[in-house]
Amino acid sequence: MAVSKETKGRKSADYGMDAPKVANRLLKWGLTSLGLGIALFVMNRTSNPQGGASMLSALGSMGVGFLLGYGVMVWSSRIGKMKMRDALLDGLSLRGDEKILDVGCGRGLLLIGAAKQLKTGKATGIDLWQNEDLSANSASETIANAKAEGVFDKVRVESGDARKLVYPDGNFDVIVSGTVIHNIPDRTGRERALREMLRVLKPGGQLAIFDIFKTSEYAKIFTSAGVASVTQSGWWLLWGIPGRIIRVVK
């Protein structure tokens, strides 16, 4: 897999901005609202100071709100999701010899975090590489991050669809996934992906998913599939949206 010039010499990992179009819109709207409010205030400070102040107050409040939303997106993408990753992986109590699959690995947040806990094990990441979900989402970015984190020899990166995994039954000891399954638009597709993950998981293996919006649906699907244990964490608030970690033991 070729690595771009921009990532070839990377010294530290970069796991990207989540929902970059949303973040950019919030920043643009915030700066535009503030700028317009200030401009109207300056234009009216002599002829209509009260009206100018009112417009500055209204537009300024809108602008600050948008910028706070942008700040939440940045914090979640740069700090919050790192905390979530650590909590999800710590709950697995990895020995170090596991065979791990990260479904929807993106730029390698969970994949590489898991690989750093491996000794003789191997971690495989698959994705469809959609840039609307994560900035500069690509296999080459994942590989660059793995090299920067010193785990390149412990990971494998492939293109793949969660709804049709190419691996044999019971192939992995552990499966992880982060904010991926909710992007599948129909319930049938989401259920197919979750059941595929169970299929390639060994009996007694662990599955841990962090996601937003539909975690209760996932829990019901896992329970109906007859798995040994299904638990949900408390709420995590990332990107201004509540999410949960679901843990399954097959």
PDB file of C-alpha atoms in Angstrom, residues 108 177 186 213:
ATOM      1  CA  GLY A 108      -6.544   3.241  13.018  1.00  0.00           C
ATOM      2  CA  SER A 177     -15.607  -1.208  16.191  1.00  0.00           C
ATOM      3  CA  ASP A 186     -31.123   0.351   7.054  1.00  0.00           C
ATOM      4  CA  PHE A 213     -27.953   6.553  18.204  1.00  0.00           C
TER       5      PHE A 213
END
